[in-house]
Coordinates of C-alpha atoms and ligand atoms in Angstrom, one line a residue:
M173 CA -299.3 -106.9 108.5
K174 CA -300.3 -109.2 105.6
I175 CA -300.8 -107.3 102.3
Q176 CA -304.4 -107.9 101.3
P177 CA -305.6 -108.4 97.8
P178 CA -308.0 -105.9 96.4
L179 CA -311.6 -106.6 97.4
R180 CA -312.7 -107.1 93.8
D181 CA -310.3 -110.0 93.6
L182 CA -311.9 -112.0 96.3
P183 CA -314.3 -114.6 95.4
E184 CA -316.4 -113.6 98.5
W185 CA -316.7 -110.2 96.9
N186 CA -317.8 -111.5 93.6
A187 CA -320.4 -113.8 95.3
L188 CA -321.7 -110.7 96.9
E189 CA -322.0 -108.9 93.7
T190 CA -323.9 -111.7 92.1
H191 CA -326.2 -112.0 95.2
A192 CA -326.8 -108.1 95.2
A193 CA -328.3 -108.4 91.7
V194 CA -330.8 -110.8 93.1
V195 CA -331.6 -108.8 96.3
R196 CA -331.9 -105.3 94.8
P197 CA -335.3 -105.9 93.1
L198 CA -336.8 -107.4 96.3
H199 CA -339.1 -105.2 98.4
L200 CA -339.1 -105.4 102.2
R201 CA -342.9 -106.0 102.0
E202 CA -342.0 -109.2 100.2
L203 CA -339.3 -110.2 102.6
F204 CA -341.6 -109.6 105.6
A205 CA -344.5 -111.5 103.9
R206 CA -342.3 -114.5 103.2
D207 CA -341.1 -114.9 106.8
P208 CA -343.7 -114.0 109.4
R209 CA -341.0 -114.1 112.1
R210 CA -338.4 -112.0 110.4
G211 CA -338.7 -109.2 112.9
E212 CA -337.7 -111.4 115.7
R213 CA -335.2 -113.5 113.9
F214 CA -333.1 -110.6 112.4
A215 CA -332.3 -109.2 115.8
A216 CA -329.5 -109.4 118.3
E217 CA -328.7 -108.1 121.7
A218 CA -325.6 -107.1 123.6
A219 CA -324.5 -104.8 126.6
G220 CA -328.2 -103.5 126.9
V221 CA -328.6 -102.7 123.3
Y222 CA -331.2 -104.5 121.3
L223 CA -330.6 -104.3 117.5
D224 CA -333.5 -104.9 115.2
Y225 CA -331.9 -105.1 111.6
S226 CA -334.9 -106.9 110.0
K227 CA -335.8 -103.8 108.1
N228 CA -332.8 -104.0 105.9
R229 CA -332.6 -105.1 102.4
V230 CA -330.9 -108.4 103.3
T231 CA -331.7 -112.1 103.3
E232 CA -330.1 -114.9 105.3
E233 CA -327.9 -115.5 102.3
T234 CA -326.8 -111.8 102.3
L235 CA -325.6 -112.2 105.9
R236 CA -323.8 -115.4 105.3
L237 CA -322.0 -113.9 102.4
L238 CA -321.0 -110.8 104.3
V239 CA -319.8 -112.8 107.3
A240 CA -317.8 -115.0 104.7
L241 CA -316.2 -111.6 103.4
A242 CA -315.3 -110.6 106.9
E243 CA -313.7 -113.9 107.5
A244 CA -311.8 -113.7 104.3
R245 CA -310.5 -110.4 105.3
G246 CA -309.3 -111.8 108.6
L247 CA -311.6 -109.7 110.8
R248 CA -311.2 -111.9 113.8
A249 CA -307.4 -111.8 113.7
R250 CA -307.6 -107.9 113.3
I251 CA -309.8 -107.6 116.3
E252 CA -307.5 -109.6 118.3
A253 CA -304.5 -107.6 117.1
M254 CA -306.3 -104.4 118.2
F255 CA -307.2 -105.8 121.6
R256 CA -303.7 -107.1 122.1
G257 CA -302.2 -103.7 121.5
E258 CA -300.4 -104.5 118.3
A259 CA -299.5 -101.5 116.0
V260 CA -302.7 -101.6 114.1
N261 CA -302.3 -97.9 113.2
T262 CA -299.8 -98.9 110.5
T263 CA -298.8 -95.5 109.2
E264 CA -297.8 -94.3 112.6
Q265 CA -296.7 -97.7 113.9
R266 CA -298.9 -97.4 117.0
A267 CA -301.4 -99.4 118.8
A268 CA -305.0 -98.0 118.9
L269 CA -305.9 -99.2 122.3
H270 CA -309.0 -97.3 123.4
V271 CA -310.3 -100.5 124.7
A272 CA -307.6 -100.4 127.4
L273 CA -309.1 -97.1 128.7
R274 CA -312.0 -99.3 129.9
A275 CA -310.3 -102.5 130.9
E276 CA -310.9 -103.6 134.4
R277 CA -308.4 -103.0 137.1
G278 CA -306.0 -105.8 137.1
E279 CA -306.6 -106.7 133.5
K280 CA -303.3 -107.3 131.4
I281 CA -302.8 -105.4 128.2
A282 CA -299.3 -104.5 127.1
V283 CA -297.9 -102.0 124.5
D284 CA -294.4 -102.8 123.3
G285 CA -294.0 -105.0 126.3
A286 CA -295.1 -102.3 128.9
E287 CA -298.3 -103.0 130.9
V288 CA -300.8 -100.2 130.5
V289 CA -304.0 -101.0 132.5
G290 CA -302.3 -100.1 135.7
E291 CA -301.4 -96.6 134.4
V292 CA -304.9 -96.0 133.1
H293 CA -306.3 -96.7 136.5
A294 CA -303.7 -94.5 138.1
V295 CA -304.9 -91.6 135.9
L296 CA -308.5 -92.5 136.5
D297 CA -307.9 -92.4 140.3
R298 CA -306.2 -89.0 140.2
M299 CA -309.1 -87.7 138.0
A300 CA -311.5 -89.1 140.6
A301 CA -309.7 -87.5 143.6
F302 CA -309.8 -84.1 141.6
A303 CA -313.3 -84.4 140.5
R304 CA -314.5 -85.1 144.0
R305 CA -312.8 -82.0 145.2
V306 CA -314.4 -79.9 142.6
R307 CA -317.8 -81.4 143.2
A308 CA -317.4 -80.8 146.9
G309 CA -316.5 -77.2 146.5
E310 CA -313.0 -77.9 147.9
W311 CA -311.2 -76.7 144.8
T312 CA -311.0 -73.1 145.3
G313 CA -309.8 -70.4 143.0
S314 CA -307.3 -67.8 143.8
T315 CA -309.7 -65.7 145.8
G316 CA -310.7 -68.7 147.9
R317 CA -314.2 -69.1 146.3
P318 CA -315.0 -72.6 145.1
V319 CA -314.8 -73.3 141.5
R320 CA -318.4 -73.6 140.0
R321 CA -318.0 -73.2 136.3
V322 CA -315.8 -75.4 134.1
L323 CA -314.5 -74.3 130.7
N324 CA -313.3 -77.1 128.6
I325 CA -310.9 -75.8 125.9
G326 CA -310.1 -78.2 123.0
I327 CA -311.1 -79.1 119.5
G328 CA -311.8 -82.2 117.3
G329 CA -311.3 -85.3 119.5
S330 CA -310.5 -83.1 122.5
D331 CA -313.9 -81.4 122.3
L332 CA -316.6 -83.4 120.4
G333 CA -316.5 -86.4 122.9
P334 CA -316.6 -84.5 125.9
A335 CA -319.1 -82.0 124.7
M336 CA -321.3 -84.8 123.4
A337 CA -321.0 -86.8 126.7
Y338 CA -321.8 -83.7 128.8
R339 CA -325.1 -83.0 127.0
A340 CA -325.9 -86.8 126.8
L341 CA -325.5 -87.3 130.5
R342 CA -326.8 -84.0 131.7
H343 CA -329.6 -85.8 133.6
Y344 CA -326.9 -87.1 135.9
A345 CA -324.9 -83.9 136.1
R346 CA -324.4 -81.6 139.1
R347 CA -326.7 -78.7 138.4
D348 CA -324.7 -76.3 140.6
L349 CA -321.8 -76.7 138.3
Q350 CA -322.0 -75.1 134.8
F351 CA -320.0 -76.5 131.9
R352 CA -319.0 -74.7 128.7
F353 CA -317.0 -76.1 125.7
V354 CA -314.9 -73.7 123.6
S355 CA -313.3 -75.1 120.5
N356 CA -313.4 -72.7 117.5
V357 CA -310.5 -70.3 117.0
D358 CA -313.2 -67.9 116.0
G359 CA -313.1 -65.3 119.0
T360 CA -316.8 -65.4 119.2
D361 CA -316.7 -68.9 120.6
F362 CA -314.6 -67.9 123.7
T363 CA -316.1 -64.5 124.1
E364 CA -319.7 -65.9 124.3
A365 CA -318.6 -68.7 126.5
V366 CA -317.2 -66.6 129.1
R367 CA -319.5 -63.5 128.7
D368 CA -321.5 -64.3 131.9
L369 CA -318.7 -66.2 133.8
D370 CA -316.7 -64.9 136.7
P371 CA -313.2 -65.9 136.4
A372 CA -312.9 -66.3 140.2
E373 CA -315.2 -69.3 140.2
T374 CA -314.1 -70.8 136.8
L375 CA -311.8 -73.7 136.3
C376 CA -310.3 -73.9 132.8
I377 CA -309.5 -77.5 131.5
V378 CA -307.0 -77.2 128.5
C379 CA -307.5 -80.5 126.5
S380 CA -305.0 -81.2 123.8
K381 CA -303.2 -84.4 123.2
T382 CA -300.3 -82.6 121.5
F383 CA -300.7 -79.2 123.3
T384 CA -299.7 -77.5 120.1
T385 CA -303.0 -77.2 118.2
L386 CA -303.4 -73.7 117.0
E387 CA -307.0 -73.2 117.9
T388 CA -306.7 -74.7 121.4
M389 CA -303.5 -72.9 122.3
R390 CA -305.0 -69.6 121.2
N391 CA -308.1 -70.2 123.1
A392 CA -306.0 -71.3 126.1
R393 CA -304.0 -68.1 125.9
S394 CA -307.2 -66.0 125.7
A395 CA -308.5 -67.8 128.8
R396 CA -305.3 -67.2 130.6
A397 CA -305.3 -63.5 129.7
W398 CA -309.0 -63.4 130.9
V399 CA -308.2 -65.1 134.3
A400 CA -304.9 -63.2 134.8
G401 CA -306.5 -59.9 133.8
A402 CA -309.0 -60.2 136.6
L403 CA -307.2 -62.0 139.1
G404 CA -303.5 -61.6 138.5
E405 CA -300.9 -63.9 136.8
D406 CA -300.5 -66.0 140.1
A407 CA -304.1 -67.1 139.7
V408 CA -303.4 -69.1 136.7
A409 CA -302.2 -72.1 138.8
R410 CA -305.5 -72.4 140.6
H411 CA -307.7 -71.9 137.6
F412 CA -306.0 -74.1 134.9
V413 CA -305.6 -77.8 134.5
A414 CA -304.3 -79.7 131.4
V415 CA -305.2 -82.9 129.8
S416 CA -302.3 -84.0 127.4
T417 CA -299.6 -86.3 126.5
N418 CA -297.0 -83.5 126.2
A419 CA -295.8 -82.6 129.7
A420 CA -293.1 -80.3 128.4
E421 CA -295.5 -78.0 126.6
V422 CA -297.9 -78.0 129.5
K423 CA -295.3 -76.8 131.8
R424 CA -294.3 -74.1 129.2
F425 CA -297.8 -72.8 129.2
G426 CA -297.5 -72.4 132.9
I427 CA -299.7 -75.2 134.2
D428 CA -298.3 -77.0 137.1
E429 CA -297.4 -80.7 136.4
A430 CA -299.4 -81.7 139.4
N431 CA -302.5 -80.4 137.6
M432 CA -301.8 -82.3 134.5
F433 CA -303.7 -85.5 133.6
G434 CA -302.0 -87.6 131.1
F435 CA -303.0 -90.0 128.5
W436 CA -301.1 -92.0 125.8
E437 CA -300.0 -92.0 122.2
W438 CA -302.0 -95.1 121.6
V439 CA -305.2 -93.2 122.3
G440 CA -306.5 -91.5 119.2
G441 CA -308.1 -88.1 119.6
R442 CA -311.5 -89.2 118.4
Y443 CA -311.3 -92.3 120.6
S444 CA -310.2 -90.3 123.7
M445 CA -313.6 -89.4 125.5
E446 CA -313.0 -92.0 128.1
S447 CA -309.4 -91.1 128.8
A448 CA -308.5 -87.9 130.9
I449 CA -310.1 -86.0 128.0
G450 CA -313.2 -87.0 129.8
L451 CA -312.3 -85.0 132.9
S452 CA -315.2 -82.6 132.4
T453 CA -317.6 -85.6 132.1
M454 CA -316.4 -87.0 135.4
I455 CA -316.7 -83.8 137.1
A456 CA -320.2 -83.4 135.9
I457 CA -321.5 -86.8 136.6
G458 CA -319.1 -88.0 139.3
P459 CA -316.5 -90.7 139.3
E460 CA -318.9 -93.6 140.0
R461 CA -321.0 -92.9 136.9
F462 CA -318.0 -92.2 134.9
H463 CA -317.0 -95.8 135.8
E464 CA -320.5 -97.0 134.7
L465 CA -319.8 -95.2 131.3
L466 CA -316.5 -97.3 131.0
G467 CA -318.4 -100.4 132.0
G468 CA -320.8 -100.0 129.3
S469 CA -318.1 -99.6 126.7
R470 CA -316.3 -102.7 128.3
A471 CA -319.4 -104.9 127.9
M472 CA -319.6 -104.0 124.3
D473 CA -315.8 -104.5 123.8
R474 CA -316.1 -108.0 125.3
H475 CA -319.1 -108.8 123.1
F476 CA -317.3 -107.5 120.0
R477 CA -314.2 -109.6 120.8
S478 CA -316.1 -112.8 121.5
A479 CA -319.5 -113.0 119.8
P480 CA -320.0 -114.9 116.7
F481 CA -320.2 -112.4 113.7
E482 CA -323.8 -113.5 113.0
R483 CA -324.8 -112.2 116.5
N484 CA -322.2 -109.5 116.9
L485 CA -323.7 -105.9 116.9
P486 CA -320.7 -103.9 115.8
V487 CA -319.9 -106.5 113.1
L488 CA -323.5 -106.6 111.9
L489 CA -323.7 -102.7 111.7
G490 CA -320.3 -102.7 110.0
L491 CA -321.2 -105.3 107.4
L492 CA -324.6 -103.7 106.7
A493 CA -322.8 -100.3 106.2
V494 CA -320.3 -101.9 103.6
W495 CA -323.4 -103.6 102.0
Y496 CA -325.3 -100.4 101.2
N497 CA -322.1 -98.3 100.6
N498 CA -320.7 -100.7 98.1
F499 CA -323.6 -102.6 96.6
F500 CA -326.4 -100.0 96.7
G501 CA -324.2 -97.0 96.1
A502 CA -325.5 -95.3 99.3
A503 CA -323.4 -92.4 99.9
T504 CA -324.7 -91.3 103.3
Q505 CA -325.7 -92.8 106.6
A506 CA -328.2 -91.1 108.8
V507 CA -328.1 -91.4 112.6
L508 CA -331.3 -90.4 114.2
P509 CA -331.5 -90.5 118.1
Y510 CA -335.0 -90.1 119.5
D511 CA -333.6 -88.6 122.6
Q512 CA -332.9 -84.8 123.0
Y513 CA -330.0 -85.6 125.3
L514 CA -328.2 -87.2 122.3
E515 CA -328.4 -83.9 120.2
R516 CA -324.5 -84.0 119.6
F517 CA -324.2 -87.7 119.0
P518 CA -324.5 -87.4 115.3
A519 CA -321.8 -84.7 115.2
Y520 CA -319.6 -86.9 117.4
L521 CA -320.1 -89.8 115.2
Q522 CA -319.4 -87.8 112.1
Q523 CA -315.9 -87.4 113.3
L524 CA -315.5 -90.9 114.6
A525 CA -316.5 -92.4 111.2
M526 CA -315.4 -89.9 108.7
E527 CA -312.0 -89.1 110.2
S528 CA -311.5 -92.8 110.6
N529 CA -312.6 -94.2 107.3
G530 CA -312.4 -91.3 105.1
K531 CA -309.4 -92.8 103.4
G532 CA -308.7 -93.7 99.8
V533 CA -305.5 -95.7 100.2
T534 CA -305.0 -99.3 101.5
H535 CA -302.7 -100.4 104.4
G536 CA -300.3 -101.3 101.7
G537 CA -300.4 -97.9 100.1
A538 CA -302.5 -98.8 97.0
R539 CA -305.5 -96.8 95.8
V540 CA -308.7 -98.3 97.1
E541 CA -310.8 -99.1 94.1
I542 CA -314.2 -98.9 95.7
D543 CA -316.0 -96.3 97.8
T544 CA -315.1 -96.2 101.4
C545 CA -316.7 -94.3 104.3
P546 CA -320.2 -92.8 103.7
V547 CA -321.0 -89.4 105.0
Y548 CA -322.6 -89.7 108.6
W549 CA -325.1 -87.1 109.4
G550 CA -328.2 -86.8 111.5
E551 CA -330.4 -84.9 114.1
P552 CA -332.6 -85.9 116.9
G553 CA -336.1 -87.1 116.1
T554 CA -338.7 -85.9 116.0
N555 CA -337.2 -82.6 114.9
G556 CA -335.6 -84.1 111.7
Q557 CA -339.0 -85.5 110.8
H558 CA -340.2 -81.8 110.1
S559 CA -337.3 -81.0 107.9
F560 CA -335.1 -83.6 106.0
F561 CA -337.3 -86.7 106.4
Q562 CA -339.0 -85.8 103.3
L563 CA -335.9 -86.8 101.4
L564 CA -335.7 -90.0 103.3
H565 CA -339.2 -90.9 102.4
Q566 CA -339.5 -89.8 98.8
G567 CA -336.2 -88.5 97.5
T568 CA -334.4 -90.3 94.8
R569 CA -331.5 -91.3 97.0
M570 CA -331.3 -94.3 99.4
V571 CA -330.2 -93.2 102.9
P572 CA -329.8 -96.0 105.3
C573 CA -330.9 -94.9 108.8
D574 CA -329.9 -95.9 112.4
F575 CA -332.8 -95.1 114.7
I576 CA -331.8 -94.9 118.4
G577 CA -334.4 -94.9 121.1
F578 CA -335.2 -95.7 124.7
C579 CA -338.0 -97.5 126.5
R580 CA -338.0 -95.2 129.3
S581 CA -337.7 -91.4 129.4
L582 CA -335.6 -89.7 131.9
N583 CA -338.1 -86.8 131.9
P584 CA -341.5 -88.4 131.9
L585 CA -343.9 -85.7 131.0
G586 CA -347.5 -86.9 130.5
D587 CA -347.8 -89.1 127.4
Q588 CA -344.8 -87.3 125.6
H589 CA -342.5 -90.3 125.7
D590 CA -345.2 -92.5 124.1
L591 CA -345.7 -90.0 121.5
L592 CA -342.0 -89.7 120.8
M593 CA -341.7 -93.4 120.4
A594 CA -344.9 -93.8 118.3
N595 CA -343.0 -91.5 115.9
F596 CA -339.9 -93.5 116.2
F597 CA -341.6 -96.9 115.4
A598 CA -343.9 -95.2 112.7
Q599 CA -341.0 -93.9 110.8
T600 CA -339.1 -97.1 110.5
E601 CA -342.3 -98.8 109.5
A602 CA -343.1 -96.1 106.9
L603 CA -339.6 -96.1 105.4
A604 CA -339.6 -99.9 105.1
F605 CA -343.2 -100.5 103.7
G606 CA -344.2 -97.3 102.2
K607 CA -347.7 -96.8 100.7
T608 CA -348.5 -98.1 97.3
L609 CA -350.6 -96.4 94.6
E610 CA -353.4 -98.7 95.2
E611 CA -353.5 -97.9 98.8
V612 CA -353.5 -94.1 98.1
R613 CA -356.4 -94.4 95.7
A614 CA -358.3 -96.5 98.2
E615 CA -358.0 -93.5 100.4
G616 CA -360.0 -91.5 97.9
V617 CA -357.0 -89.2 96.9
P618 CA -357.7 -87.5 93.6
E619 CA -355.9 -89.2 90.7
R620 CA -353.9 -85.9 90.1
L621 CA -352.4 -86.1 93.5
A622 CA -352.0 -89.8 93.9
P623 CA -348.5 -90.1 92.5
H624 CA -347.3 -87.4 95.0
K625 CA -348.6 -89.4 97.9
V626 CA -347.1 -92.7 97.0
F627 CA -344.4 -93.8 99.3
E628 CA -342.1 -96.5 97.6
G629 CA -340.9 -97.9 100.9
N630 CA -338.0 -100.4 100.7
R631 CA -335.8 -97.9 102.5
P632 CA -333.6 -99.6 105.1
S633 CA -333.2 -98.9 108.7
N634 CA -331.6 -100.4 111.8
T635 CA -333.5 -99.9 115.1
L636 CA -331.4 -99.6 118.2
L637 CA -333.7 -99.9 121.3
L638 CA -332.3 -99.5 124.8
D639 CA -333.9 -99.3 128.2
R640 CA -332.8 -95.9 129.5
L641 CA -330.1 -93.4 128.6
T642 CA -327.7 -94.3 131.4
P643 CA -324.0 -93.7 131.4
A644 CA -323.5 -97.4 130.7
A645 CA -326.0 -97.2 127.7
L646 CA -323.9 -94.2 126.3
G647 CA -320.7 -96.2 126.8
A648 CA -322.2 -99.2 125.0
L649 CA -323.4 -97.1 122.1
V650 CA -320.0 -95.4 121.8
A651 CA -318.2 -98.7 121.7
L652 CA -320.7 -100.1 119.2
Y653 CA -320.1 -97.4 116.6
E654 CA -316.2 -97.4 117.3
H655 CA -316.2 -101.0 116.5
S656 CA -318.6 -100.9 113.6
I657 CA -316.2 -98.4 112.1
F658 CA -313.3 -100.6 112.7
T659 CA -315.1 -103.5 111.0
Q660 CA -315.7 -101.3 107.9
G661 CA -312.0 -100.3 108.0
V662 CA -311.0 -103.9 108.0
L663 CA -313.1 -104.9 105.0
W664 CA -311.9 -101.9 103.0
D665 CA -308.2 -102.6 104.2
I666 CA -307.8 -99.0 105.3
N667 CA -306.2 -97.6 108.5
P668 CA -308.9 -96.0 110.5
F669 CA -306.4 -94.7 113.1
D670 CA -304.5 -92.1 111.3
Q671 CA -305.7 -88.6 110.0
W672 CA -303.3 -87.1 107.5
G673 CA -306.0 -84.9 106.2
V674 CA -306.5 -83.3 109.6
E675 CA -302.7 -82.8 110.0
L676 CA -302.7 -81.0 106.5
G677 CA -305.2 -78.5 107.8
K678 CA -303.0 -77.8 110.8
V679 CA -300.2 -76.7 108.4
L680 CA -301.9 -74.9 105.7
A681 CA -303.4 -72.0 107.9
G682 CA -300.0 -71.5 109.5
R683 CA -298.6 -70.6 106.2
I684 CA -301.2 -68.0 105.3
A685 CA -301.7 -66.4 108.8
P686 CA -298.6 -64.1 108.6
E687 CA -299.7 -62.9 105.0
L688 CA -302.8 -61.6 106.5
E689 CA -301.0 -59.3 108.8
G690 CA -298.3 -58.1 106.4
T691 CA -298.2 -56.2 103.1
A692 CA -296.0 -58.5 101.1
R693 CA -297.5 -59.8 97.9
P694 CA -299.3 -63.2 98.6
E695 CA -297.9 -65.9 96.5
H696 CA -300.6 -68.3 95.7
D697 CA -303.0 -69.0 92.8
S698 CA -304.9 -66.1 91.4
S699 CA -308.1 -66.9 93.4
T700 CA -306.5 -67.2 96.8
N701 CA -304.2 -64.1 96.0
A702 CA -307.3 -62.0 95.1
L703 CA -309.3 -63.1 98.2
I704 CA -306.3 -62.4 100.6
R705 CA -305.9 -58.9 99.0
R706 CA -309.5 -58.1 99.4
Y707 CA -309.6 -59.3 103.0
R708 CA -306.5 -57.1 103.8
E709 CA -308.0 -54.1 102.3
R710 CA -311.2 -54.5 104.2
K711 CA -310.3 -55.9 107.4
Ligands
G6Q119 C1 -308.8 -86.9 116.2 C2 -308.0 -85.9 115.5 C3 -308.2 -84.4 115.7 C4 -307.6 -83.9 117.1 C5 -307.6 -82.5 117.3 C6 -307.1 -82.0 118.5 O1 -308.7 -88.0 116.1 O2 -306.6 -86.2 115.4 O3 -309.7 -84.1 115.8 O4 -308.3 -84.5 118.2 O5 -307.0 -81.9 116.1 O6 -305.8 -82.4 118.6 P1 -305.0 -82.2 120.0 O7 -305.7 -83.0 121.0 O8 -303.7 -82.7 119.9 O9 -305.2 -80.7 120.4

């Protein structure tokens, strides 16, 4: 891969710096007043997602300059490299080919000369056959009773995606099947998850790419003891399946290879919810709907790969993120879904974004001299409005927001969806336009209180409006953010596909764990030593 110059050395970057000084003092009130059609012109649509980005602190010139920067960074070629299965994960010399997970049967994508789409569909077919048996009550446990409860055991990328997707698509899920997700090594997670479950009708899906992750293996062993304790050791085969790339470890754990669903090195954990890691999702919603999910992502993939940057949703979101992050000092990005089913979407995105772009070193190994990934966070609306929105409206920090909403509710209840959406539209409007001192005074507010009731406005947001929360809509949203994050990574010249910080965590605890058991003097810094001693005395 070509070594990129530091961003600050690019004329396109300098042009943006000069331009930012002009845009910063502009108010969205002014930008909207100048152009009565701004709301329609600063909008784009793809894969069922309508993006209104007019309430951003940008002009046409800003977009032109941001696109020029993307071109200078070779974004088009980087997108092609990713889609063609090149080793875009440069530190691990691997492809990052989650787009192949949703490629259509018959499409041709090769990694190191080997065709992969055929294998992807072979696994999808096996998953479908298995999911159908479970859904039909034909997959029975060791006592002959059909499996009715599914316990997904995994962590990080092997948990957040499936846990988010299960909640997001609950409307489409079989209600006679129950799903639980166990991730934390804290025994409370497992204990509470199985408290009211009967092992005789429970299927455990152990999801782990490596099959060596401490938390997952501990929880999997607890699950095995729970099943074996109630039904005997022989029951394990009927009550466990594995999703992994590590067949040898799966076998060692005692899971029959016939009950293992594979995936590949080129699928990163946080990009894996549409691989076999999504087995729980497929059991919940059925293979046909799972394919709709893939179809939604595929539509967004094709758009990302082919649409001009000016109308390319993931590119636009990525460029805007860079704009606020680097030219306005915005340290965080809020994601606010106005749909209760998307309650875990912000948590899922947190990993997707922050594990991908939480990096400080370029592909070439140099220190990145500017800020990279902002902190992603959020909660569903309208709940957030009654808590942290205060800061969004009147705090001293700028927090760019993504509002995600749907035109039709999956659970129409009187006028509640209109009420929800009235809040959705009102919030973006209030953030953008605020309320001036004159307006506050005109309302007759006493002078003493007036400054407290002023809303500066000029707070940027994107509005993502979709028709309904279908599996395809979720797939499109997931791919939209994946590719927006990729775009940001390309601009910053960092590798979004490794995670050495997470790997570190996996090693550190392993060193201390034996010290908590023993009596030997802990050999760390004075703080860690004292804490370990206190813990040992009191545990
Ligand atoms: C994801 C990360 C990380 C990973 C978990 C679980 O991109 O690498 O969150 O998914 O640590 O790893 P295993 O699937 O190997 O258990």
